[in-house]
Amino acid sequence: MDKVIKTFPEGFLWGGAIAANQTEGAYLEDGKGLTTVDLLPTGEKRYSIMTGNLPSYSPLEGEYYPSHKAIDFYHHYKEDISLFAEMGFKSLRLSISWARIFPNGDDAEPNEAGLKFYDNVFDELKKHGIEPIVTLAHFDVPVHLVEAYGSWKSRKLVGYFEKYARTVFTRYKDKVKYWLTFNEINMLLHLPYVGAGLVFQKGENEQQVKYQAAHHQLVASAIAVKAGHEINPDAQIGCMLAAGMTYAYSSNPDDVLDAMEKDRESFFFIDVQSRGEYPGYAKRFFREKGITIQAEDGDEALLKNHTVDYIGFSYYASRLTSTDPTVQENSTSGNVFGSISNPYLQKSEWGWTIDPKGFRITANQLYDRYQKPLFVVENGIGAMDEPNAAGEINDDYRIDYLRAHIKQMSEAIQDGVELIGYTSWGPIDIVSASTGEMKKRYGYIYVDRDNKGEGTLDRSKKKSFEWYKQVIQSNGADLA
Ligand code: BG6
């Protein structure tokens, strides 16, 4: 038996994660087309648009759209990457904006200026020895595909996505090894417009539409895995789950069954992407709900033969469920997955449960289920950072959160979980995906910009900057 206690392996990919739409800005620059996220304003309308219940095909007068400028990474990427390098990043997870490459989504030719931008970013990363981890679709779809075809409702999207994936796999085959297909693919069930550009018509059967769109994304994901491996046999192509185990509120078997079913709502996607077929519980669910999935000949084989190489996941919080209506009243706010408040745990300022042990449990749960390497591609705490009189940000609450989670990640490794890396969310402050706020900050680097888009965009280091640098330097041994 192996007596050595294993913690972070040699070459562990420490780093941070960002997404194009929350970071880049330059929303129509150099030929980029409008994407779904560019139509998400802050304020009241945001949630109805995100759930697909309020159609919006162009920006509205009087609304503020935070993605349009975001933190202007498009023009600041060199400065930002050099700060990441100063922290010792081994990897940076970022996404390509589909509409920078194919502005309408169905264009005959890609947009060279868009391709060039990512060439520049990847070259800059390489210069600093930072490995890019690239998501093909992080909550964005070119708006033209929504208007013309109904986005992922349509099978046509599979073909357009394949063309986009093949274009970027080919262009960057010497620069990018790690890919992820769809960010938090299970988000489609909770925020269908965010996850898949879905807008519902009056009277439409939403569940039917969502699972049909999910089928299209799952097939597109398998095709991307196939294409990626054909273009570069060394490529590592993963899926990405918004993870977080669901606990049962009580030992009542009804609660336990409910918790299992809630987890399966999410596992459904990864079961298909990693095990290569629709699980029995999903078939039963479809039967009982009268959901019919239109599949094409060959879909089954595609799903079976092109499963993912690794499982990427985000972990922010565990979830808690109960079948007792009096307990259900006590639900947490700000969590799109819906959870009741866990009496044993604290919450963030946005109501997200803080549960470091849940991180270890979730990692074990995923590894037990899939037996493939895991990659933690998001984790962190959104908090309000206020500079003190000297202009410093002493974000000890962030350090505490990350320290506790990294400790539990090391426990998971000792449990035998195979982990490739850890990219914490938003290493530089970016726009919040759920609320569109800038004041919900995750970064080690502060960006001077507020909820209304005011500010100099200057970057400065928070206390956590030096802390994370030392974590990386010591390969996770020094968390003090
Ligand atoms: C994940 C997303 O859901 O959580 C990110 O992949 C998002 O895009 C992150 O930003 C944190 O959520 P929020 O709403 O605090 O930005």
CSV table of C-alpha atoms and ligand atoms in Angstrom, one decimal:
chain,number,residue,atom,x,y,z
A,1,MET,CA,0.0,0.0,0.0
A,2,ASP,CA,1.1,3.5,-0.8
A,3,LYS,CA,2.1,5.2,2.5
A,4,VAL,CA,2.9,8.6,1.0
A,5,ILE,CA,0.2,11.2,1.7
A,6,LYS,CA,-0.5,12.7,-1.7
A,7,THR,CA,-1.6,16.2,-2.0
A,8,PHE,CA,-1.3,18.5,-5.0
A,9,PRO,CA,0.5,16.6,-7.8
A,10,GLU,CA,3.4,18.0,-9.7
A,11,GLY,CA,2.2,20.2,-12.6
A,12,PHE,CA,-1.1,20.9,-10.9
A,13,LEU,CA,-2.8,23.6,-12.9
A,14,TRP,CA,-3.4,26.5,-10.5
A,15,GLY,CA,-4.9,29.5,-12.0
A,16,GLY,CA,-8.1,31.5,-12.5
A,17,ALA,CA,-11.2,31.5,-14.7
A,18,ILE,CA,-13.0,34.1,-16.7
A,19,ALA,CA,-15.6,34.2,-19.5
A,20,ALA,CA,-15.6,36.4,-22.6
A,21,ASN,CA,-19.0,38.0,-22.1
A,22,GLN,CA,-18.2,39.0,-18.5
A,23,THR,CA,-14.7,40.3,-19.2
A,24,GLU,CA,-13.9,41.4,-22.7
A,25,GLY,CA,-16.3,44.3,-23.5
A,26,ALA,CA,-15.7,45.6,-27.0
A,27,TYR,CA,-19.1,44.0,-27.7
A,28,LEU,CA,-19.3,45.1,-31.4
A,29,GLU,CA,-15.6,45.7,-32.1
A,30,ASP,CA,-13.7,44.3,-35.0
A,31,GLY,CA,-16.7,42.6,-36.5
A,32,LYS,CA,-18.1,40.8,-33.4
A,33,GLY,CA,-21.8,40.1,-33.6
A,34,LEU,CA,-24.3,40.6,-30.9
A,35,THR,CA,-24.6,37.7,-28.4
A,36,THR,CA,-27.4,36.7,-26.0
A,37,VAL,CA,-25.5,38.1,-23.0
A,38,ASP,CA,-25.3,41.5,-24.7
A,39,LEU,CA,-29.0,41.7,-24.3
A,40,LEU,CA,-29.0,41.1,-20.5
A,41,PRO,CA,-29.5,44.5,-18.8
A,42,THR,CA,-29.0,45.0,-15.1
A,43,GLY,CA,-32.2,45.6,-13.1
A,44,GLU,CA,-35.8,44.3,-13.3
A,45,LYS,CA,-36.0,42.8,-16.7
A,46,ARG,CA,-32.8,40.7,-16.4
A,47,TYR,CA,-34.3,37.7,-14.7
A,48,SER,CA,-37.3,37.4,-17.1
A,49,ILE,CA,-34.9,37.5,-20.0
A,50,MET,CA,-32.6,35.0,-18.4
A,51,THR,CA,-35.5,32.5,-18.0
A,52,GLY,CA,-36.6,32.9,-21.6
A,53,ASN,CA,-39.8,34.6,-20.7
A,54,LEU,CA,-39.1,38.0,-22.1
A,55,PRO,CA,-37.9,38.2,-25.7
A,56,SER,CA,-35.2,40.7,-26.5
A,57,TYR,CA,-33.4,40.9,-29.8
A,58,SER,CA,-31.7,44.3,-29.6
A,59,PRO,CA,-30.5,46.6,-26.8
A,60,LEU,CA,-33.3,48.8,-25.4
A,61,GLU,CA,-33.1,52.5,-24.9
A,62,GLY,CA,-32.7,53.4,-21.2
A,63,GLU,CA,-31.3,50.0,-20.1
A,64,TYR,CA,-27.7,49.4,-19.0
A,65,TYR,CA,-25.9,46.4,-20.4
A,66,PRO,CA,-22.8,45.6,-18.4
A,67,SER,CA,-21.3,43.2,-21.0
A,68,HIS,CA,-20.9,45.9,-23.5
A,69,LYS,CA,-17.8,47.2,-21.9
A,70,ALA,CA,-17.3,44.8,-19.0
A,71,ILE,CA,-13.8,45.3,-17.7
A,72,ASP,CA,-12.5,45.9,-21.2
A,73,PHE,CA,-10.2,42.9,-21.2
A,74,TYR,CA,-10.2,43.2,-25.0
A,75,HIS,CA,-7.9,46.2,-24.6
A,76,HIS,CA,-6.3,45.3,-21.3
A,77,TYR,CA,-5.4,41.7,-21.8
A,78,LYS,CA,-1.7,42.2,-21.8
A,79,GLU,CA,-1.7,44.0,-18.5
A,80,ASP,CA,-4.1,41.5,-16.9
A,81,ILE,CA,-2.2,38.5,-18.1
A,82,SER,CA,1.0,40.0,-16.7
A,83,LEU,CA,-0.7,40.3,-13.3
A,84,PHE,CA,-1.8,36.7,-13.5
A,85,ALA,CA,1.7,35.8,-14.3
A,86,GLU,CA,3.0,37.7,-11.3
A,87,MET,CA,0.7,35.5,-9.1
A,88,GLY,CA,2.4,32.5,-10.7
A,89,PHE,CA,-0.6,31.2,-12.7
A,90,LYS,CA,0.0,28.0,-14.4
A,91,SER,CA,-3.3,28.2,-16.2
A,92,LEU,CA,-6.1,30.6,-17.3
A,93,ARG,CA,-9.5,29.4,-18.1
A,94,LEU,CA,-11.2,31.7,-20.6
A,95,SER,CA,-13.9,31.4,-23.2
A,96,ILE,CA,-14.0,32.3,-26.9
A,97,SER,CA,-17.0,34.4,-27.9
A,98,TRP,CA,-18.7,32.5,-30.7
A,99,ALA,CA,-19.9,35.7,-32.2
A,100,ARG,CA,-16.4,37.1,-32.5
A,101,ILE,CA,-15.6,34.2,-34.8
A,102,PHE,CA,-18.9,33.8,-36.5
A,103,PRO,CA,-20.7,37.1,-35.9
A,104,ASN,CA,-24.1,35.7,-37.0
A,105,GLY,CA,-23.4,32.1,-36.2
A,106,ASP,CA,-24.3,30.9,-39.7
A,107,ASP,CA,-21.7,33.0,-41.7
A,108,ALA,CA,-19.9,31.2,-44.5
A,109,GLU,CA,-16.5,32.4,-43.4
A,110,PRO,CA,-15.1,33.2,-39.9
A,111,ASN,CA,-14.2,36.7,-38.9
A,112,GLU,CA,-10.4,37.0,-39.1
A,113,ALA,CA,-10.1,39.9,-36.6
A,114,GLY,CA,-11.9,37.7,-34.0
A,115,LEU,CA,-9.6,34.8,-34.6
A,116,LYS,CA,-6.6,37.1,-34.4
A,117,PHE,CA,-7.7,38.5,-31.0
A,118,TYR,CA,-7.5,35.0,-29.5
A,119,ASP,CA,-4.2,34.3,-31.2
A,120,ASN,CA,-2.9,37.4,-29.5
A,121,VAL,CA,-4.3,36.3,-26.1
A,122,PHE,CA,-2.9,32.7,-26.4
A,123,ASP,CA,0.5,34.0,-27.5
A,124,GLU,CA,0.6,36.4,-24.5
A,125,LEU,CA,-0.3,33.5,-22.2
A,126,LYS,CA,2.4,31.3,-23.8
A,127,LYS,CA,4.9,34.1,-23.3
A,128,HIS,CA,4.2,33.8,-19.5
A,129,GLY,CA,4.1,30.0,-19.5
A,130,ILE,CA,0.3,30.0,-18.7
A,131,GLU,CA,-1.7,27.1,-20.1
A,132,PRO,CA,-5.0,28.2,-21.7
A,133,ILE,CA,-8.2,26.2,-20.7
A,134,VAL,CA,-10.7,27.2,-23.3
A,135,THR,CA,-14.5,27.0,-23.1
A,136,LEU,CA,-16.3,27.0,-26.5
A,137,ALA,CA,-19.6,28.2,-25.2
A,138,HIS,CA,-19.8,30.1,-21.9
A,139,PHE,CA,-23.4,31.4,-21.8
A,140,ASP,CA,-23.4,33.0,-25.2
A,141,VAL,CA,-25.1,32.3,-28.5
A,142,PRO,CA,-25.0,34.7,-31.5
A,143,VAL,CA,-28.3,36.6,-31.4
A,144,HIS,CA,-29.0,35.9,-35.1
A,145,LEU,CA,-29.2,32.2,-34.3
A,146,VAL,CA,-31.8,32.9,-31.7
A,147,GLU,CA,-33.9,35.1,-34.1
A,148,ALA,CA,-33.5,33.0,-37.2
A,149,TYR,CA,-33.7,29.4,-35.8
A,150,GLY,CA,-34.8,29.6,-32.1
A,151,SER,CA,-31.3,28.9,-30.9
A,152,TRP,CA,-30.7,25.4,-29.5
A,153,LYS,CA,-34.4,24.5,-30.1
A,154,SER,CA,-33.2,23.8,-33.6
A,155,ARG,CA,-31.1,20.9,-34.8
A,156,LYS,CA,-29.4,23.4,-37.2
A,157,LEU,CA,-27.4,24.7,-34.2
A,158,VAL,CA,-25.5,21.4,-34.0
A,159,GLY,CA,-24.1,22.1,-37.5
A,160,TYR,CA,-23.2,25.7,-36.8
A,161,PHE,CA,-21.6,24.8,-33.5
A,162,GLU,CA,-19.5,22.1,-35.2
A,163,LYS,CA,-18.3,24.5,-37.8
A,164,TYR,CA,-17.3,27.0,-35.1
A,165,ALA,CA,-15.6,24.3,-33.0
A,166,ARG,CA,-13.7,22.9,-36.0
A,167,THR,CA,-12.6,26.4,-36.9
A,168,VAL,CA,-11.1,27.2,-33.5
A,169,PHE,CA,-9.7,23.7,-32.9
A,170,THR,CA,-7.8,24.0,-36.2
A,171,ARG,CA,-6.7,27.5,-35.8
A,172,TYR,CA,-5.4,27.0,-32.2
A,173,LYS,CA,-4.3,23.4,-32.4
A,174,ASP,CA,-0.7,24.3,-31.5
A,175,LYS,CA,-1.7,26.8,-28.8
A,176,VAL,CA,-4.5,25.1,-26.9
A,177,LYS,CA,-4.6,21.6,-25.4
A,178,TYR,CA,-7.4,21.8,-22.8
A,179,TRP,CA,-11.0,22.5,-24.0
A,180,LEU,CA,-14.4,22.5,-22.4
A,181,THR,CA,-17.5,22.3,-24.5
A,182,PHE,CA,-20.5,24.0,-22.7
A,183,ASN,CA,-20.1,26.0,-19.5
A,184,GLU,CA,-22.4,24.7,-16.7
A,185,ILE,CA,-24.4,22.7,-19.2
A,186,ASN,CA,-27.1,22.0,-16.6
A,187,MET,CA,-27.8,25.7,-16.3
A,188,LEU,CA,-30.0,25.2,-19.3
A,189,LEU,CA,-32.7,23.8,-17.0
A,190,HIS,CA,-32.6,26.8,-14.7
A,191,LEU,CA,-31.8,29.8,-16.8
A,192,PRO,CA,-32.7,28.5,-20.3
A,193,TYR,CA,-31.8,31.8,-22.1
A,194,VAL,CA,-28.5,32.0,-20.4
A,195,GLY,CA,-27.6,28.3,-21.0
A,196,ALA,CA,-29.0,27.9,-24.5
A,197,GLY,CA,-30.5,31.1,-25.9
A,198,LEU,CA,-34.0,29.7,-25.4
A,199,VAL,CA,-37.0,32.1,-25.6
A,200,PHE,CA,-40.4,30.5,-25.0
A,201,GLN,CA,-43.5,31.2,-27.0
A,202,LYS,CA,-46.8,31.5,-25.1
A,203,GLY,CA,-48.2,28.0,-24.4
A,204,GLU,CA,-45.0,26.2,-25.3
A,205,ASN,CA,-44.2,23.1,-23.2
A,206,GLU,CA,-41.1,24.4,-21.6
A,207,GLN,CA,-39.8,21.1,-20.3
A,208,GLN,CA,-40.1,19.5,-23.8
A,209,VAL,CA,-38.3,22.5,-25.3
A,210,LYS,CA,-35.5,22.4,-22.7
A,211,TYR,CA,-34.7,18.7,-23.1
A,212,GLN,CA,-34.8,18.8,-26.9
A,213,ALA,CA,-32.3,21.7,-26.7
A,214,ALA,CA,-30.3,19.7,-24.2
A,215,HIS,CA,-30.2,16.8,-26.7
A,216,HIS,CA,-28.9,19.2,-29.4
A,217,GLN,CA,-26.2,20.5,-27.0
A,218,LEU,CA,-25.2,17.0,-26.0
A,219,VAL,CA,-24.9,15.8,-29.6
A,220,ALA,CA,-23.0,19.0,-30.4
A,221,SER,CA,-20.7,18.4,-27.5
A,222,ALA,CA,-19.9,14.8,-28.6
A,223,ILE,CA,-19.3,16.1,-32.2
A,224,ALA,CA,-16.9,18.7,-30.7
A,225,VAL,CA,-15.0,15.9,-28.8
A,226,LYS,CA,-14.8,13.9,-32.0
A,227,ALA,CA,-13.6,16.9,-34.1
A,228,GLY,CA,-11.2,18.1,-31.4
A,229,HIS,CA,-9.5,14.6,-31.3
A,230,GLU,CA,-9.3,14.4,-35.0
A,231,ILE,CA,-7.7,17.7,-35.3
A,232,ASN,CA,-5.3,17.2,-32.4
A,233,PRO,CA,-5.0,13.7,-30.9
A,234,ASP,CA,-3.4,15.2,-27.8
A,235,ALA,CA,-6.3,17.5,-27.1
A,236,GLN,CA,-8.1,17.1,-23.7
A,237,ILE,CA,-11.8,17.9,-24.1
A,238,GLY,CA,-14.0,18.1,-21.0
A,239,CYS,CA,-17.5,18.9,-20.0
A,240,MET,CA,-18.5,21.4,-17.4
A,241,LEU,CA,-21.1,20.9,-14.6
A,242,ALA,CA,-22.5,23.5,-12.1
A,243,ALA,CA,-21.9,21.1,-9.3
A,244,GLY,CA,-22.7,21.0,-5.6
A,245,MET,CA,-24.2,18.0,-3.8
A,246,THR,CA,-27.8,18.1,-2.7
A,247,TYR,CA,-28.2,17.1,0.9
A,248,ALA,CA,-31.4,15.7,2.3
A,249,TYR,CA,-32.9,17.9,5.1
A,250,SER,CA,-33.9,14.9,7.1
A,251,SER,CA,-33.6,11.1,7.3
A,252,ASN,CA,-37.1,10.8,5.9
A,253,PRO,CA,-36.6,8.6,2.8
A,254,ASP,CA,-38.8,11.1,0.9
A,255,ASP,CA,-36.2,13.8,1.5
A,256,VAL,CA,-33.4,11.4,0.6
A,257,LEU,CA,-35.1,10.4,-2.7
A,258,ASP,CA,-35.8,14.0,-3.5
A,259,ALA,CA,-32.1,14.9,-2.9
A,260,MET,CA,-31.1,12.0,-5.2
A,261,GLU,CA,-33.5,13.2,-7.9
A,262,LYS,CA,-32.3,16.8,-7.7
A,263,ASP,CA,-28.7,15.7,-8.2
A,264,ARG,CA,-29.8,13.5,-11.1
A,265,GLU,CA,-31.3,16.6,-12.8
A,266,SER,CA,-27.7,17.8,-13.2
A,267,PHE,CA,-25.9,14.4,-13.5
A,268,PHE,CA,-28.2,13.7,-16.5
A,269,PHE,CA,-26.0,15.9,-18.7
A,270,ILE,CA,-22.7,14.5,-17.5
A,271,ASP,CA,-24.0,10.9,-17.5
A,272,VAL,CA,-24.5,11.4,-21.3
A,273,GLN,CA,-21.3,13.3,-21.9
A,274,SER,CA,-19.1,11.0,-19.8
A,275,ARG,CA,-20.8,7.6,-19.9
A,276,GLY,CA,-22.1,8.0,-23.4
A,277,GLU,CA,-25.8,7.3,-23.1
A,278,TYR,CA,-29.1,8.5,-21.7
A,279,PRO,CA,-29.5,7.0,-18.2
A,280,GLY,CA,-32.5,4.9,-17.3
A,281,TYR,CA,-33.9,7.5,-14.8
A,282,ALA,CA,-33.9,10.1,-17.6
A,283,LYS,CA,-35.9,7.8,-19.9
A,284,ARG,CA,-38.4,7.2,-17.2
A,285,PHE,CA,-38.7,10.9,-16.5
A,286,PHE,CA,-39.3,11.6,-20.2
A,287,ARG,CA,-41.9,8.8,-20.4
A,288,GLU,CA,-43.8,10.1,-17.3
A,289,LYS,CA,-43.7,13.7,-18.4
A,290,GLY,CA,-44.6,13.0,-22.0
A,291,ILE,CA,-41.3,14.4,-23.3
A,292,THR,CA,-40.3,13.1,-26.7
A,293,ILE,CA,-36.7,13.6,-27.8
A,294,GLN,CA,-36.3,13.9,-31.6
A,295,ALA,CA,-32.9,12.2,-32.3
A,296,GLU,CA,-31.3,11.5,-35.6
A,297,ASP,CA,-29.8,8.2,-36.8
A,298,GLY,CA,-26.3,8.1,-35.6
A,299,ASP,CA,-26.8,10.3,-32.5
A,300,GLU,CA,-26.6,7.3,-30.2
A,301,ALA,CA,-23.3,6.2,-31.7
A,302,LEU,CA,-21.9,9.7,-31.5
A,303,LEU,CA,-22.8,10.0,-27.8
A,304,LYS,CA,-21.3,6.6,-27.1
A,305,ASN,CA,-18.1,6.9,-29.0
A,306,HIS,CA,-17.1,10.5,-28.2
A,307,THR,CA,-17.2,10.9,-24.4
A,308,VAL,CA,-15.2,13.5,-22.6
A,309,ASP,CA,-11.7,13.2,-21.4
A,310,TYR,CA,-12.2,14.9,-18.1
A,311,ILE,CA,-14.9,16.4,-15.9
A,312,GLY,CA,-14.8,20.1,-15.4
A,313,PHE,CA,-17.0,21.5,-12.7
A,314,SER,CA,-17.8,24.6,-10.7
A,315,TYR,CA,-18.4,24.5,-7.0
A,316,TYR,CA,-19.7,27.4,-5.0
A,317,ALA,CA,-22.1,25.8,-2.6
A,318,SER,CA,-23.9,22.6,-1.6
A,319,ARG,CA,-27.7,22.4,-1.8
A,320,LEU,CA,-30.3,21.3,0.6
A,321,THR,CA,-33.7,19.9,-0.1
A,322,SER,CA,-36.8,18.9,1.8
A,323,THR,CA,-40.3,17.6,0.9
A,324,ASP,CA,-41.8,19.2,3.9
A,325,PRO,CA,-43.6,22.4,2.8
A,326,THR,CA,-43.0,24.1,6.2
A,327,VAL,CA,-39.3,23.6,5.8
A,328,GLN,CA,-39.3,24.6,2.1
A,329,GLU,CA,-40.4,28.1,3.1
A,330,ASN,CA,-36.9,28.7,4.4
A,331,SER,CA,-35.2,28.9,1.1
A,332,THR,CA,-32.0,30.8,0.3
A,333,SER,CA,-32.0,33.7,-2.0
A,334,GLY,CA,-29.7,34.2,-4.9
A,335,ASN,CA,-29.3,30.6,-5.8
A,336,VAL,CA,-30.8,29.7,-9.2
A,337,PHE,CA,-30.7,26.0,-8.2
A,338,GLY,CA,-33.1,26.6,-5.4
A,339,SER,CA,-32.0,25.4,-2.0
A,340,ILE,CA,-33.3,25.7,1.5
A,341,SER,CA,-31.2,27.3,4.1
A,342,ASN,CA,-28.7,24.9,5.8
A,343,PRO,CA,-28.9,25.7,9.6
A,344,TYR,CA,-25.3,24.5,10.0
A,345,LEU,CA,-23.7,26.8,7.4
A,346,GLN,CA,-23.1,30.5,6.9
A,347,LYS,CA,-24.0,32.3,3.7
A,348,SER,CA,-22.3,34.9,1.5
A,349,GLU,CA,-23.7,38.5,1.1
A,350,TRP,CA,-25.6,37.2,-1.9
A,351,GLY,CA,-27.2,34.3,0.1
A,352,TRP,CA,-24.9,31.5,-1.4
A,353,THR,CA,-24.2,28.8,1.2
A,354,ILE,CA,-20.6,28.5,2.3
A,355,ASP,CA,-19.7,24.8,2.6
A,356,PRO,CA,-16.0,23.8,2.2
A,357,LYS,CA,-16.6,20.2,3.2
A,358,GLY,CA,-19.3,20.1,0.6
A,359,PHE,CA,-16.5,20.7,-1.9
A,360,ARG,CA,-14.7,17.5,-0.8
A,361,ILE,CA,-17.9,15.6,-0.8
A,362,THR,CA,-18.9,16.8,-4.3
A,363,ALA,CA,-15.4,16.0,-5.7
A,364,ASN,CA,-15.7,12.5,-4.3
A,365,GLN,CA,-19.2,12.1,-5.5
A,366,LEU,CA,-18.2,13.0,-9.1
A,367,TYR,CA,-15.1,10.9,-9.1
A,368,ASP,CA,-16.9,7.9,-7.7
A,369,ARG,CA,-19.5,8.3,-10.4
A,370,TYR,CA,-17.3,9.0,-13.5
A,371,GLN,CA,-13.8,7.7,-12.6
A,372,LYS,CA,-12.2,10.3,-14.8
A,373,PRO,CA,-9.9,13.2,-13.9
A,374,LEU,CA,-11.7,16.2,-12.5
A,375,PHE,CA,-10.8,19.8,-13.1
A,376,VAL,CA,-12.2,22.4,-10.7
A,377,VAL,CA,-12.8,25.2,-13.2
A,378,GLU,CA,-14.7,27.6,-10.9
A,379,ASN,CA,-14.8,28.3,-7.1
A,380,GLY,CA,-14.9,31.4,-5.1
A,381,ILE,CA,-16.9,33.9,-3.2
A,382,GLY,CA,-18.7,37.0,-4.5
A,383,ALA,CA,-18.2,39.8,-2.0
A,384,MET,CA,-18.4,43.6,-1.7
A,385,ASP,CA,-14.9,45.0,-1.5
A,386,GLU,CA,-14.4,48.4,0.0
A,387,PRO,CA,-11.0,50.1,-0.2
A,388,ASN,CA,-9.9,51.5,3.1
A,389,ALA,CA,-8.6,55.1,3.6
A,390,ALA,CA,-5.2,54.1,2.2
A,391,GLY,CA,-6.9,52.6,-0.8
A,392,GLU,CA,-6.1,49.0,0.2
A,393,ILE,CA,-8.5,46.1,0.1
A,394,ASN,CA,-8.0,43.7,2.9
A,395,ASP,CA,-10.2,40.8,1.7
A,396,ASP,CA,-9.6,38.4,4.5
A,397,TYR,CA,-13.1,36.9,4.0
A,398,ARG,CA,-12.0,35.9,0.5
A,399,ILE,CA,-8.8,34.3,1.8
A,400,ASP,CA,-10.8,32.5,4.4
A,401,TYR,CA,-13.2,31.1,1.9
A,402,LEU,CA,-10.5,30.0,-0.5
A,403,ARG,CA,-8.2,28.6,2.1
A,404,ALA,CA,-11.0,26.4,3.6
A,405,HIS,CA,-11.9,25.2,0.1
A,406,ILE,CA,-8.4,24.5,-1.0
A,407,LYS,CA,-7.8,22.5,2.2
A,408,GLN,CA,-10.9,20.4,1.4
A,409,MET,CA,-9.6,19.9,-2.2
A,410,SER,CA,-6.4,18.5,-0.7
A,411,GLU,CA,-8.5,16.2,1.4
A,412,ALA,CA,-10.3,15.0,-1.7
A,413,ILE,CA,-6.9,14.3,-3.4
A,414,GLN,CA,-5.9,12.2,-0.3
A,415,ASP,CA,-9.2,10.4,-0.7
A,416,GLY,CA,-7.9,9.3,-4.1
A,417,VAL,CA,-9.7,11.8,-6.3
A,418,GLU,CA,-7.7,12.6,-9.4
A,419,LEU,CA,-7.6,16.4,-9.9
A,420,ILE,CA,-5.9,18.2,-12.9
A,421,GLY,CA,-6.2,21.7,-11.6
A,422,TYR,CA,-8.0,24.5,-9.9
A,423,THR,CA,-9.0,27.8,-11.5
A,424,SER,CA,-10.7,30.0,-9.1
A,425,TRP,CA,-13.5,32.2,-10.5
A,426,GLY,CA,-12.9,35.8,-11.5
A,427,PRO,CA,-9.2,36.3,-10.4
A,428,ILE,CA,-9.8,39.8,-11.6
A,429,ASP,CA,-13.1,41.5,-10.8
A,430,ILE,CA,-15.6,41.0,-13.6
A,431,VAL,CA,-19.3,41.4,-14.2
A,432,SER,CA,-21.6,39.0,-12.3
A,433,ALA,CA,-23.4,36.5,-14.5
A,434,SER,CA,-26.5,36.3,-12.3
A,435,THR,CA,-27.0,39.9,-11.4
A,436,GLY,CA,-24.9,41.9,-13.9
A,437,GLU,CA,-23.4,43.7,-10.9
A,438,MET,CA,-19.7,44.8,-10.7
A,439,LYS,CA,-19.9,45.1,-6.9
A,440,LYS,CA,-20.2,41.3,-6.6
A,441,ARG,CA,-16.4,40.7,-6.8
A,442,TYR,CA,-14.4,37.6,-6.8
A,443,GLY,CA,-10.9,38.9,-7.7
A,444,TYR,CA,-7.4,39.1,-6.4
A,445,ILE,CA,-7.2,42.1,-8.6
A,446,TYR,CA,-9.6,45.0,-8.0
A,447,VAL,CA,-11.1,46.8,-11.0
A,448,ASP,CA,-12.2,50.4,-10.6
A,449,ARG,CA,-15.7,50.1,-12.1
A,450,ASP,CA,-19.1,50.2,-10.5
A,451,ASN,CA,-22.6,48.9,-11.2
A,452,LYS,CA,-23.4,51.8,-13.5
A,453,GLY,CA,-20.3,51.4,-15.5
A,454,GLU,CA,-18.5,54.4,-13.9
A,455,GLY,CA,-14.8,54.2,-12.9
A,456,THR,CA,-11.3,54.4,-14.3
A,457,LEU,CA,-11.0,50.6,-15.0
A,458,ASP,CA,-7.7,50.8,-13.2
A,459,ARG,CA,-6.4,47.5,-11.8
A,460,SER,CA,-5.0,47.2,-8.3
A,461,LYS,CA,-3.9,44.3,-6.1
A,462,LYS,CA,-6.0,43.2,-3.1
A,463,LYS,CA,-4.5,41.4,0.0
A,464,SER,CA,-5.5,38.1,-1.5
A,465,PHE,CA,-3.2,38.7,-4.4
A,466,GLU,CA,0.0,37.9,-2.4
A,467,TRP,CA,-1.8,35.1,-0.6
A,468,TYR,CA,-2.8,33.2,-3.7
A,469,LYS,CA,0.7,33.8,-5.1
A,470,GLN,CA,2.1,32.0,-2.1
A,471,VAL,CA,-0.4,29.2,-2.4
A,472,ILE,CA,0.7,28.6,-6.0
A,473,GLN,CA,4.4,29.0,-5.2
A,474,SER,CA,4.1,26.3,-2.5
A,475,ASN,CA,1.9,24.1,-4.7
A,476,GLY,CA,-0.8,24.3,-2.1
A,477,ALA,CA,1.3,23.5,0.9
A,478,ASP,CA,1.3,27.0,2.4
A,479,LEU,CA,-2.2,28.3,2.9
A,480,ALA,CA,-1.5,30.5,5.9
B,1,BG6,C1,-21.0,30.3,-12.7
B,1,BG6,C2,-20.7,30.8,-14.1
B,1,BG6,O1,-22.4,30.1,-12.7
B,1,BG6,O2,-20.9,31.1,-11.6
B,1,BG6,C3,-20.0,32.2,-14.1
B,1,BG6,O3,-20.1,29.9,-14.9
B,1,BG6,C4,-20.5,33.0,-13.0
B,1,BG6,O4,-20.2,32.7,-15.4
B,1,BG6,C5,-20.1,32.4,-11.7
B,1,BG6,O5,-20.0,34.3,-13.0
B,1,BG6,C6,-20.5,33.2,-10.5
B,1,BG6,O6,-21.8,33.6,-10.5
B,1,BG6,P1,-22.1,35.2,-10.3
B,1,BG6,O7,-23.6,35.2,-10.6
B,1,BG6,O8,-21.8,35.5,-8.9
B,1,BG6,O9,-21.3,35.9,-11.3
